[in-house]
Amino acid sequence: MLDVLRGRLSVVVAAAGYGKTTAVARWLRDTGENVLVVDDVHRDGPPDTAGDADRLVLISRRPIPVVTLLRYDLGAPVEIGPRRLALSPQQVAALLTSQYGVDDPGLAAELHRLTAGWPALVQLGGARLASEGTAEPLADLLAAPNTPLYDYVRGEVLDDLPPDALELLVHIAELGSISMELAAGIGQDRLAPHLALLARLGLLQPPVVSRDWYEPVPVVAAIVRAGHPMPPTRRKAVVALAAEWHTDHGRTADALRLALAAADHTRCAHLLREYGGQLLAAGAASSIVAAARALPERLRDDAVELVHADALQATGDTTGALAVYSRLAGDSRQLPPGLAWRYGAAVYLWGDPNDALAVLRRGRLDDGAQSDNALLLAWTSAAHWLAGDEARCAELAGRAYETRAPRATAAHSPPHTSHWRCAPTSPATRSGCARTTARRWSWPRRPATRCRCCGSA
């Protein structure tokens, strides 16, 4: 009790199903103190006094005004919310095994992610898993209409919200995450004050060190989208405003996610074309692949296809990347340096050095593409080393070092290269292993391997 219900006045606040009453009973077990517990304060109101109780514990689905709490003269109130009530991943796994016979750590972790450990939703999800199995994705299984979980969230949680809070939640469910600034950017600044309420009730996960925005509990968001759909015209306008806001504020991965979800192909193509490097640096390779594949042919120009190929390479689909590079290269005898080094490097790492040289020799140096020129020379040097021509390798490695651009940041690097390792090598490596040199400069990080000639990773 002393670890949780600190002070003489405790307020336990969360939405329905967070196990508030059960938790309080557990915390108060064997205390031996005179404690007054008042449940359902949101419905019946708080007591007039605490009487002769040593402690007062109020349980509510709504925050209680501080001015009301101070009248008890029991000191500063301590609020206990969803974070303290939610189940941990380990508790979810143990519950699934003991109560529902589901012994699958992966499923338990996914159930915890989708419910954020909300106890009632975990229980209802476990029952659904036990009865229906895992034939369909867990997210779809949990959010399916006309099921106990769906009906519980709609009837006990959503229907209990103030109208403005529900309206804001509908917007957040469409956007996936929100901040006060984005709410204002999409014209919902009047609703922004309800962010704190939704977080205190446990419908939103508040910002933390690893997550700087409010995010909805995933299964709740899915049920909101199904049960309270936004009109298509309004949804398109809201998503467009949010995507534009994200782009303007350097959050291009979120902009692409929204554009992809809204099937806004024109915006997707624009983001891939103009912000491909930023997107790859932000770890959005999978979203790039999905967006590129969804584009109609008229929007799939060479710039889009090049970042698509880079994304395929970054996700480990080298075969797919090679197919795109090959299609872009066609039968041209000369290739832009950016295409030539990417295509040649992919062949080099997964094929024969002579095949790689056949591609790399087609690359032409371009005065306006210093970084790409350096990478073309570096990979050509590496291919010559692997082919046994050490003299040519050393010559090209030196030229690559002299040609390199100043160290670039992701924000200022050439298009579609910030996800590669574009760090110039030190002078000590100029005469060293060309393979290590090229890989230090360019290729996305993979599990370390040792070079045969110098032992470098």
Short mmCIF file of C-alpha atoms in Angstrom, two decimals:
data_model
loop_
_atom_site.label_atom_id
_atom_site.label_comp_id
_atom_site.label_asym_id
_atom_site.label_seq_id
_atom_site.Cartn_x
_atom_site.Cartn_y
_atom_site.Cartn_z
CA MET A 1 0.00 0.00 0.00
CA LEU A 2 2.74 2.44 0.97
CA ASP A 3 4.39 1.95 -2.43
CA VAL A 4 1.27 2.93 -4.38
CA LEU A 5 -1.26 4.77 -2.22
CA ARG A 6 1.12 7.38 -0.89
CA GLY A 7 -0.31 10.13 1.28
CA ARG A 8 -3.69 10.24 2.98
CA LEU A 9 -5.71 11.07 -0.16
CA SER A 10 -5.40 8.92 -3.29
CA VAL A 11 -7.38 9.26 -6.51
CA VAL A 12 -7.42 6.34 -8.94
CA VAL A 13 -8.46 7.59 -12.39
CA ALA A 14 -8.75 5.64 -15.64
CA ALA A 15 -11.30 4.56 -18.22
CA ALA A 16 -13.50 1.52 -17.72
CA GLY A 17 -11.70 -1.80 -17.67
CA TYR A 18 -8.39 -0.68 -16.20
CA GLY A 19 -9.02 -2.75 -13.09
CA LYS A 20 -9.17 0.19 -10.71
CA THR A 21 -11.37 -1.42 -8.04
CA THR A 22 -9.50 -4.72 -8.18
CA ALA A 23 -6.15 -2.96 -7.90
CA VAL A 24 -7.23 -0.88 -4.90
CA ALA A 25 -8.53 -3.99 -3.11
CA ARG A 26 -5.16 -5.67 -3.72
CA TRP A 27 -3.18 -2.66 -2.52
CA LEU A 28 -5.26 -2.37 0.67
CA ARG A 29 -5.12 -6.06 1.59
CA ASP A 30 -4.00 -6.60 5.20
CA THR A 31 -3.28 -2.91 5.83
CA GLY A 32 -4.99 -2.76 9.20
CA GLU A 33 -5.81 0.90 8.68
CA ASN A 34 -9.15 2.66 8.63
CA VAL A 35 -9.47 3.45 4.92
CA LEU A 36 -12.54 4.88 3.24
CA VAL A 37 -12.83 3.74 -0.40
CA VAL A 38 -15.42 5.44 -2.59
CA ASP A 39 -15.99 3.86 -6.02
CA ASP A 40 -17.75 5.28 -9.12
CA VAL A 41 -17.15 8.88 -8.09
CA HIS A 42 -17.70 9.92 -11.73
CA ARG A 43 -21.30 8.69 -11.41
CA ASP A 44 -22.27 9.31 -7.78
CA GLY A 45 -20.02 12.22 -6.89
CA PRO A 46 -17.41 12.45 -4.10
CA PRO A 47 -18.35 12.08 -0.42
CA ASP A 48 -18.96 15.18 1.64
CA THR A 49 -16.29 14.21 4.17
CA ALA A 50 -13.77 11.49 4.91
CA GLY A 51 -15.25 10.99 8.37
CA ASP A 52 -12.81 9.45 10.83
CA ALA A 53 -10.92 7.52 8.13
CA ASP A 54 -7.12 7.53 8.24
CA ARG A 55 -7.02 7.50 4.44
CA LEU A 56 -9.43 8.30 1.62
CA VAL A 57 -9.28 6.55 -1.75
CA LEU A 58 -11.51 7.80 -4.58
CA ILE A 59 -12.04 5.72 -7.74
CA SER A 60 -13.33 7.43 -10.87
CA ARG A 61 -13.53 7.27 -14.65
CA ARG A 62 -13.03 11.04 -14.73
CA PRO A 63 -10.45 13.33 -13.15
CA ILE A 64 -11.74 15.00 -9.99
CA PRO A 65 -11.19 18.79 -9.71
CA VAL A 66 -8.38 19.67 -7.32
CA VAL A 67 -10.56 22.21 -5.54
CA THR A 68 -12.91 19.37 -4.60
CA LEU A 69 -10.06 17.24 -3.28
CA LEU A 70 -8.52 19.98 -1.17
CA ARG A 71 -11.68 20.40 0.90
CA TYR A 72 -10.96 17.08 2.66
CA ASP A 73 -7.92 18.65 4.32
CA LEU A 74 -5.94 15.42 3.91
CA GLY A 75 -2.91 16.96 2.24
CA ALA A 76 -1.92 16.92 -1.40
CA PRO A 77 -3.84 14.31 -3.43
CA VAL A 78 -1.92 11.59 -5.24
CA GLU A 79 -3.38 10.53 -8.60
CA ILE A 80 -2.81 6.96 -9.81
CA GLY A 81 -3.54 6.41 -13.47
CA PRO A 82 -3.37 3.96 -16.37
CA ARG A 83 0.39 3.53 -16.37
CA ARG A 84 0.27 2.05 -12.86
CA LEU A 85 -2.79 -0.05 -13.64
CA ALA A 86 -1.76 -1.48 -17.01
CA LEU A 87 -0.36 -5.00 -17.24
CA SER A 88 3.29 -5.48 -18.16
CA PRO A 89 4.30 -7.64 -21.16
CA GLN A 90 5.29 -10.39 -18.70
CA GLN A 91 1.93 -10.23 -16.94
CA VAL A 92 0.09 -10.44 -20.28
CA ALA A 93 2.10 -13.52 -21.26
CA ALA A 94 1.44 -15.19 -17.91
CA LEU A 95 -2.28 -14.41 -18.09
CA LEU A 96 -2.63 -15.82 -21.62
CA THR A 97 -0.93 -19.03 -20.56
CA SER A 98 -2.71 -19.56 -17.25
CA GLN A 99 -6.24 -18.49 -18.16
CA TYR A 100 -6.54 -19.15 -21.89
CA GLY A 101 -3.95 -21.82 -22.65
CA VAL A 102 -2.19 -19.59 -25.20
CA ASP A 103 1.54 -20.13 -24.72
CA ASP A 104 3.07 -17.99 -27.46
CA PRO A 105 5.50 -15.20 -26.44
CA GLY A 106 5.13 -13.50 -29.83
CA LEU A 107 1.34 -13.37 -29.58
CA ALA A 108 1.57 -12.13 -26.00
CA ALA A 109 3.92 -9.32 -27.01
CA GLU A 110 1.63 -8.32 -29.88
CA LEU A 111 -1.44 -8.41 -27.63
CA HIS A 112 0.34 -6.14 -25.16
CA ARG A 113 1.31 -3.73 -27.95
CA LEU A 114 -2.22 -3.56 -29.36
CA THR A 115 -3.90 -3.09 -25.96
CA ALA A 116 -1.11 -1.20 -24.14
CA GLY A 117 -1.74 -3.65 -21.28
CA TRP A 118 -5.32 -2.40 -20.67
CA PRO A 119 -6.51 -5.24 -18.39
CA ALA A 120 -10.08 -5.68 -19.68
CA LEU A 121 -8.91 -5.55 -23.29
CA VAL A 122 -6.20 -8.10 -22.57
CA GLN A 123 -8.79 -10.42 -20.99
CA LEU A 124 -11.24 -10.00 -23.87
CA GLY A 125 -8.44 -10.41 -26.39
CA GLY A 126 -7.25 -13.59 -24.68
CA ALA A 127 -10.77 -15.02 -24.77
CA ARG A 128 -11.02 -14.18 -28.46
CA LEU A 129 -7.71 -15.87 -29.17
CA ALA A 130 -8.75 -18.97 -27.24
CA SER A 131 -12.03 -19.28 -29.16
CA GLU A 132 -10.99 -18.15 -32.65
CA GLY A 133 -7.32 -19.09 -32.90
CA THR A 134 -4.80 -17.17 -34.98
CA ALA A 135 -6.05 -17.68 -38.53
CA GLU A 136 -6.23 -13.92 -39.12
CA PRO A 137 -3.95 -11.08 -37.99
CA LEU A 138 -4.38 -10.32 -34.31
CA ALA A 139 -5.16 -6.63 -34.94
CA ASP A 140 -8.08 -7.59 -37.21
CA LEU A 141 -9.27 -10.26 -34.78
CA LEU A 142 -9.39 -7.87 -31.84
CA ALA A 143 -11.08 -4.97 -33.66
CA ALA A 144 -13.71 -7.05 -35.46
CA PRO A 145 -17.25 -5.58 -35.07
CA ASN A 146 -19.95 -7.33 -33.08
CA THR A 147 -17.56 -9.00 -30.67
CA PRO A 148 -17.37 -8.60 -26.89
CA LEU A 149 -14.19 -6.54 -27.11
CA TYR A 150 -15.59 -4.21 -29.78
CA ASP A 151 -18.89 -3.77 -27.94
CA TYR A 152 -17.11 -3.16 -24.63
CA VAL A 153 -14.91 -0.40 -26.02
CA ARG A 154 -17.81 1.30 -27.77
CA GLY A 155 -20.32 0.98 -24.95
CA GLU A 156 -18.19 1.41 -21.84
CA VAL A 157 -15.39 3.64 -23.10
CA LEU A 158 -16.25 5.68 -26.20
CA ASP A 159 -19.89 6.35 -25.31
CA ASP A 160 -18.69 7.61 -21.93
CA LEU A 161 -16.48 10.37 -23.39
CA PRO A 162 -17.42 14.03 -23.68
CA PRO A 163 -18.33 14.86 -27.32
CA ASP A 164 -15.29 17.07 -27.91
CA ALA A 165 -12.94 14.43 -26.53
CA LEU A 166 -14.48 11.80 -28.81
CA GLU A 167 -14.17 14.13 -31.80
CA LEU A 168 -10.48 14.63 -31.06
CA LEU A 169 -9.99 10.87 -30.66
CA VAL A 170 -11.57 10.32 -34.09
CA HIS A 171 -8.93 12.64 -35.59
CA ILE A 172 -6.09 10.95 -33.71
CA ALA A 173 -7.28 7.49 -34.81
CA GLU A 174 -6.96 8.62 -38.43
CA LEU A 175 -3.59 10.32 -38.00
CA GLY A 176 -1.90 7.74 -35.76
CA SER A 177 -0.24 10.29 -33.48
CA ILE A 178 -0.68 13.91 -32.50
CA SER A 179 0.82 16.82 -30.60
CA MET A 180 -0.58 20.14 -29.49
CA GLU A 181 1.16 21.78 -32.45
CA LEU A 182 -0.27 19.37 -35.01
CA ALA A 183 -3.75 19.74 -33.52
CA ALA A 184 -3.48 23.48 -34.12
CA GLY A 185 -2.02 22.87 -37.59
CA ILE A 186 -5.07 20.91 -38.71
CA GLY A 187 -7.49 23.42 -37.23
CA GLN A 188 -8.33 21.47 -34.08
CA ASP A 189 -6.72 23.75 -31.52
CA ARG A 190 -10.04 24.09 -29.67
CA LEU A 191 -9.94 20.33 -29.04
CA ALA A 192 -6.27 20.19 -28.04
CA PRO A 193 -6.98 20.60 -24.29
CA HIS A 194 -8.69 17.20 -24.38
CA LEU A 195 -5.36 15.52 -25.14
CA ALA A 196 -4.49 15.52 -21.46
CA LEU A 197 -7.89 14.07 -20.55
CA LEU A 198 -7.59 11.21 -23.05
CA ALA A 199 -4.10 10.45 -21.76
CA ARG A 200 -5.19 10.52 -18.10
CA LEU A 201 -7.98 8.07 -18.91
CA GLY A 202 -5.60 5.72 -20.77
CA LEU A 203 -6.96 6.08 -24.31
CA LEU A 204 -3.78 7.82 -25.42
CA GLN A 205 -0.24 6.84 -24.58
CA PRO A 206 1.45 10.06 -23.47
CA PRO A 207 4.86 11.25 -24.66
CA VAL A 208 7.86 9.49 -23.15
CA VAL A 209 11.59 9.55 -23.85
CA SER A 210 11.29 7.12 -26.78
CA ARG A 211 8.00 8.54 -28.09
CA ASP A 212 7.56 12.31 -28.20
CA TRP A 213 3.92 12.39 -29.35
CA TYR A 214 0.58 11.21 -28.05
CA GLU A 215 -0.42 7.90 -29.64
CA PRO A 216 -3.74 6.06 -29.32
CA VAL A 217 -4.01 2.55 -27.93
CA PRO A 218 -3.92 0.67 -31.27
CA VAL A 219 -7.00 -1.54 -30.81
CA VAL A 220 -9.03 1.43 -29.56
CA ALA A 221 -7.98 3.45 -32.61
CA ALA A 222 -9.09 0.63 -34.91
CA ILE A 223 -12.49 0.44 -33.20
CA VAL A 224 -12.88 4.23 -33.38
CA ARG A 225 -12.18 4.17 -37.13
CA ALA A 226 -14.75 1.40 -37.60
CA GLY A 227 -17.42 2.74 -35.29
CA HIS A 228 -16.99 6.49 -35.81
CA PRO A 229 -15.73 6.84 -39.38
CA MET A 230 -14.79 10.30 -40.54
CA PRO A 231 -16.67 11.42 -43.70
CA PRO A 232 -14.42 10.70 -46.73
CA THR A 233 -14.14 14.33 -47.83
CA ARG A 234 -13.30 15.46 -44.32
CA ARG A 235 -10.83 12.60 -43.86
CA LYS A 236 -9.02 13.48 -47.08
CA ALA A 237 -8.73 17.13 -46.04
CA VAL A 238 -7.50 16.32 -42.52
CA VAL A 239 -4.91 13.80 -43.74
CA ALA A 240 -3.68 16.24 -46.39
CA LEU A 241 -3.29 19.03 -43.81
CA ALA A 242 -1.47 16.71 -41.42
CA ALA A 243 0.83 15.35 -44.14
CA GLU A 244 1.70 18.89 -45.21
CA TRP A 245 2.38 19.87 -41.59
CA HIS A 246 4.65 16.86 -41.11
CA THR A 247 6.54 17.67 -44.30
CA ASP A 248 7.03 21.31 -43.32
CA HIS A 249 8.36 20.23 -39.92
CA GLY A 250 10.82 17.62 -41.23
CA ARG A 251 8.70 14.60 -40.27
CA THR A 252 8.65 13.15 -43.77
CA ALA A 253 8.23 9.54 -42.62
CA ASP A 254 4.93 10.47 -40.92
CA ALA A 255 3.89 12.45 -44.00
CA LEU A 256 4.48 9.40 -46.20
CA ARG A 257 2.65 7.11 -43.77
CA LEU A 258 -0.43 9.33 -43.91
CA ALA A 259 -0.30 9.81 -47.67
CA LEU A 260 0.00 6.05 -48.15
CA ALA A 261 -2.92 5.34 -45.80
CA ALA A 262 -5.05 7.88 -47.66
CA ALA A 263 -4.03 6.48 -51.08
CA ASP A 264 -2.82 9.98 -52.02
CA HIS A 265 -0.56 8.81 -54.85
CA THR A 266 0.43 12.28 -56.00
CA ARG A 267 1.67 13.22 -52.55
CA CYS A 268 3.45 9.87 -52.17
CA ALA A 269 5.32 10.40 -55.43
CA HIS A 270 6.27 13.94 -54.42
CA LEU A 271 7.62 12.76 -51.07
CA LEU A 272 9.64 9.94 -52.63
CA ARG A 273 11.04 12.24 -55.31
CA GLU A 274 11.93 15.19 -53.08
CA TYR A 275 12.65 13.55 -49.71
CA GLY A 276 13.86 10.06 -50.55
CA GLY A 277 17.13 10.44 -48.66
CA GLN A 278 15.44 11.77 -45.55
CA LEU A 279 12.90 8.97 -45.61
CA LEU A 280 15.57 6.30 -45.90
CA ALA A 281 17.63 7.91 -43.13
CA ALA A 282 14.52 7.92 -40.94
CA GLY A 283 14.08 4.16 -41.35
CA ALA A 284 11.03 4.40 -43.61
CA ALA A 285 12.29 1.93 -46.23
CA SER A 286 9.29 -0.38 -45.87
CA SER A 287 6.88 2.52 -46.32
CA ILE A 288 8.81 3.64 -49.41
CA VAL A 289 8.50 0.19 -50.95
CA ALA A 290 4.76 0.06 -50.22
CA ALA A 291 4.20 3.57 -51.59
CA ALA A 292 6.23 2.97 -54.73
CA ARG A 293 4.42 -0.26 -55.51
CA ALA A 294 1.06 1.46 -55.12
CA LEU A 295 1.86 4.27 -57.55
CA PRO A 296 0.27 4.30 -61.00
CA GLU A 297 2.70 4.06 -63.90
CA ARG A 298 2.39 7.75 -64.79
CA LEU A 299 3.95 8.73 -61.44
CA ARG A 300 6.81 6.23 -61.47
CA ASP A 301 9.60 8.35 -62.98
CA ASP A 302 13.33 7.56 -62.69
CA ALA A 303 13.76 9.54 -59.45
CA VAL A 304 10.96 7.60 -57.76
CA GLU A 305 12.27 4.29 -59.06
CA LEU A 306 15.79 5.02 -57.83
CA VAL A 307 14.67 5.65 -54.25
CA HIS A 308 12.41 2.58 -54.56
CA ALA A 309 15.45 0.48 -55.45
CA ASP A 310 17.43 1.95 -52.55
CA ALA A 311 14.58 1.07 -50.20
CA LEU A 312 14.45 -2.49 -51.52
CA GLN A 313 18.19 -2.77 -50.90
CA ALA A 314 17.80 -1.34 -47.40
CA THR A 315 15.12 -3.91 -46.54
CA GLY A 316 17.31 -6.76 -47.76
CA ASP A 317 15.55 -7.38 -51.09
CA THR A 318 18.67 -7.18 -53.23
CA THR A 319 17.06 -9.21 -56.02
CA GLY A 320 14.24 -6.69 -56.26
CA ALA A 321 16.68 -3.77 -56.11
CA LEU A 322 18.79 -5.26 -58.92
CA ALA A 323 15.69 -5.65 -61.07
CA VAL A 324 14.84 -1.97 -60.65
CA TYR A 325 18.44 -0.83 -61.24
CA SER A 326 18.59 -2.98 -64.37
CA ARG A 327 15.33 -1.54 -65.65
CA LEU A 328 16.56 2.01 -65.05
CA ALA A 329 19.88 1.32 -66.76
CA GLY A 330 18.36 -0.38 -69.79
CA ASP A 331 20.75 -0.61 -72.72
CA SER A 332 22.34 2.80 -72.13
CA ARG A 333 26.09 2.82 -72.67
CA GLN A 334 26.53 5.61 -70.14
CA LEU A 335 24.81 5.89 -66.77
CA PRO A 336 24.52 8.75 -64.29
CA PRO A 337 27.01 8.19 -61.45
CA GLY A 338 24.28 7.83 -58.83
CA LEU A 339 22.66 4.94 -60.69
CA ALA A 340 25.95 3.37 -61.76
CA TRP A 341 27.48 3.06 -58.30
CA ARG A 342 24.29 1.75 -56.71
CA TYR A 343 23.76 -0.83 -59.45
CA GLY A 344 27.42 -1.79 -59.53
CA ALA A 345 27.71 -2.04 -55.75
CA ALA A 346 24.67 -4.32 -55.57
CA VAL A 347 26.16 -6.60 -58.23
CA TYR A 348 29.57 -6.45 -56.51
CA LEU A 349 28.25 -7.54 -53.12
CA TRP A 350 26.02 -10.28 -54.47
CA GLY A 351 27.69 -11.33 -57.73
CA ASP A 352 30.93 -11.46 -59.69
CA PRO A 353 33.44 -8.55 -59.68
CA ASN A 354 33.69 -8.65 -63.45
CA ASP A 355 29.92 -8.29 -63.75
CA ALA A 356 30.13 -5.38 -61.31
CA LEU A 357 32.90 -3.76 -63.38
CA ALA A 358 30.78 -4.10 -66.50
CA VAL A 359 28.14 -1.97 -64.79
CA LEU A 360 30.49 0.47 -63.04
CA ARG A 361 32.43 1.24 -66.25
CA ARG A 362 29.19 2.52 -67.77
CA GLY A 363 29.06 5.26 -65.14
CA ARG A 364 30.02 8.76 -66.27
CA LEU A 365 31.40 11.35 -63.89
CA ASP A 366 29.24 14.43 -63.48
CA ASP A 367 30.60 17.79 -62.32
CA GLY A 368 27.38 18.41 -60.39
CA ALA A 369 27.41 15.13 -58.46
CA GLN A 370 30.58 15.13 -56.37
CA SER A 371 29.44 12.55 -53.81
CA ASP A 372 28.11 10.19 -56.46
CA ASN A 373 31.36 10.57 -58.43
CA ALA A 374 33.40 9.62 -55.36
CA LEU A 375 31.21 6.61 -54.66
CA LEU A 376 31.41 5.47 -58.28
CA LEU A 377 35.21 5.64 -58.14
CA ALA A 378 35.32 3.88 -54.75
CA TRP A 379 33.15 0.97 -55.81
CA THR A 380 35.02 0.64 -59.10
CA SER A 381 38.23 0.53 -57.07
CA ALA A 382 36.77 -2.19 -54.84
CA ALA A 383 35.69 -4.27 -57.83
CA HIS A 384 39.19 -4.03 -59.33
CA TRP A 385 40.67 -5.22 -56.04
CA LEU A 386 38.38 -8.25 -55.99
CA ALA A 387 39.26 -8.93 -59.63
CA GLY A 388 42.98 -8.93 -58.71
CA ASP A 389 44.03 -5.63 -60.32
CA GLU A 390 45.66 -3.99 -57.30
CA ALA A 391 47.33 -1.18 -59.23
CA ARG A 392 44.07 0.01 -60.78
CA CYS A 393 42.38 -0.45 -57.42
CA ALA A 394 44.91 1.83 -55.69
CA GLU A 395 44.68 4.46 -58.41
CA LEU A 396 40.90 4.68 -58.26
CA ALA A 397 40.87 4.60 -54.44
CA GLY A 398 43.13 7.65 -54.44
CA ARG A 399 40.91 9.45 -56.96
CA ALA A 400 37.84 8.57 -54.92
CA TYR A 401 39.41 10.04 -51.79
CA GLU A 402 40.34 13.25 -53.59
CA THR A 403 36.89 13.53 -55.19
CA ARG A 404 34.88 12.96 -52.01
CA ALA A 405 32.45 15.65 -50.87
CA PRO A 406 32.70 17.17 -47.37
CA ARG A 407 31.04 15.06 -44.71
CA ALA A 408 27.28 15.52 -45.11
CA THR A 409 24.45 15.28 -42.68
CA ALA A 410 21.20 13.48 -43.49
CA ALA A 411 19.45 16.81 -43.88
CA HIS A 412 21.99 18.18 -46.41
CA SER A 413 23.15 15.07 -48.26
CA PRO A 414 22.42 14.55 -51.96
CA PRO A 415 19.05 13.01 -52.78
CA HIS A 416 18.69 9.32 -51.91
CA THR A 417 22.17 8.95 -50.36
CA SER A 418 21.78 9.91 -46.71
CA HIS A 419 20.90 6.34 -45.73
CA TRP A 420 24.19 5.07 -47.16
CA ARG A 421 27.38 5.30 -45.15
CA CYS A 422 28.59 8.51 -46.83
CA ALA A 423 31.49 9.14 -44.44
CA PRO A 424 34.79 9.86 -46.22
CA THR A 425 37.61 7.58 -45.14
CA SER A 426 40.59 8.81 -43.19
CA PRO A 427 43.93 9.45 -44.96
CA ALA A 428 45.19 6.20 -43.45
CA THR A 429 42.75 4.21 -45.55
CA ARG A 430 43.65 5.84 -48.88
CA SER A 431 46.17 3.15 -49.62
CA GLY A 432 44.32 0.44 -47.75
CA CYS A 433 41.60 -2.00 -48.70
CA ALA A 434 39.32 -0.58 -51.38
CA ARG A 435 36.52 -2.92 -50.39
CA THR A 436 36.56 -1.59 -46.83
CA THR A 437 36.87 1.96 -48.14
CA ALA A 438 33.82 1.67 -50.36
CA ARG A 439 31.71 -0.02 -47.73
CA ARG A 440 32.64 2.59 -45.13
CA TRP A 441 31.55 5.23 -47.57
CA SER A 442 28.32 3.87 -48.78
CA TRP A 443 26.52 0.63 -48.14
CA PRO A 444 23.78 0.36 -45.51
CA ARG A 445 25.01 -1.34 -42.37
CA ARG A 446 24.81 -5.13 -42.36
CA PRO A 447 26.11 -7.72 -39.90
CA ALA A 448 29.88 -7.20 -39.74
CA THR A 449 32.11 -9.34 -41.95
CA ARG A 450 35.87 -9.30 -42.10
CA CYS A 451 37.73 -8.31 -45.24
CA ARG A 452 40.13 -10.92 -46.56
CA CYS A 453 42.89 -8.43 -47.37
CA CYS A 454 42.98 -6.16 -44.33
CA GLY A 455 40.78 -7.83 -41.70
CA SER A 456 38.62 -4.72 -41.34
CA ALA A 457 34.93 -5.05 -40.60
#
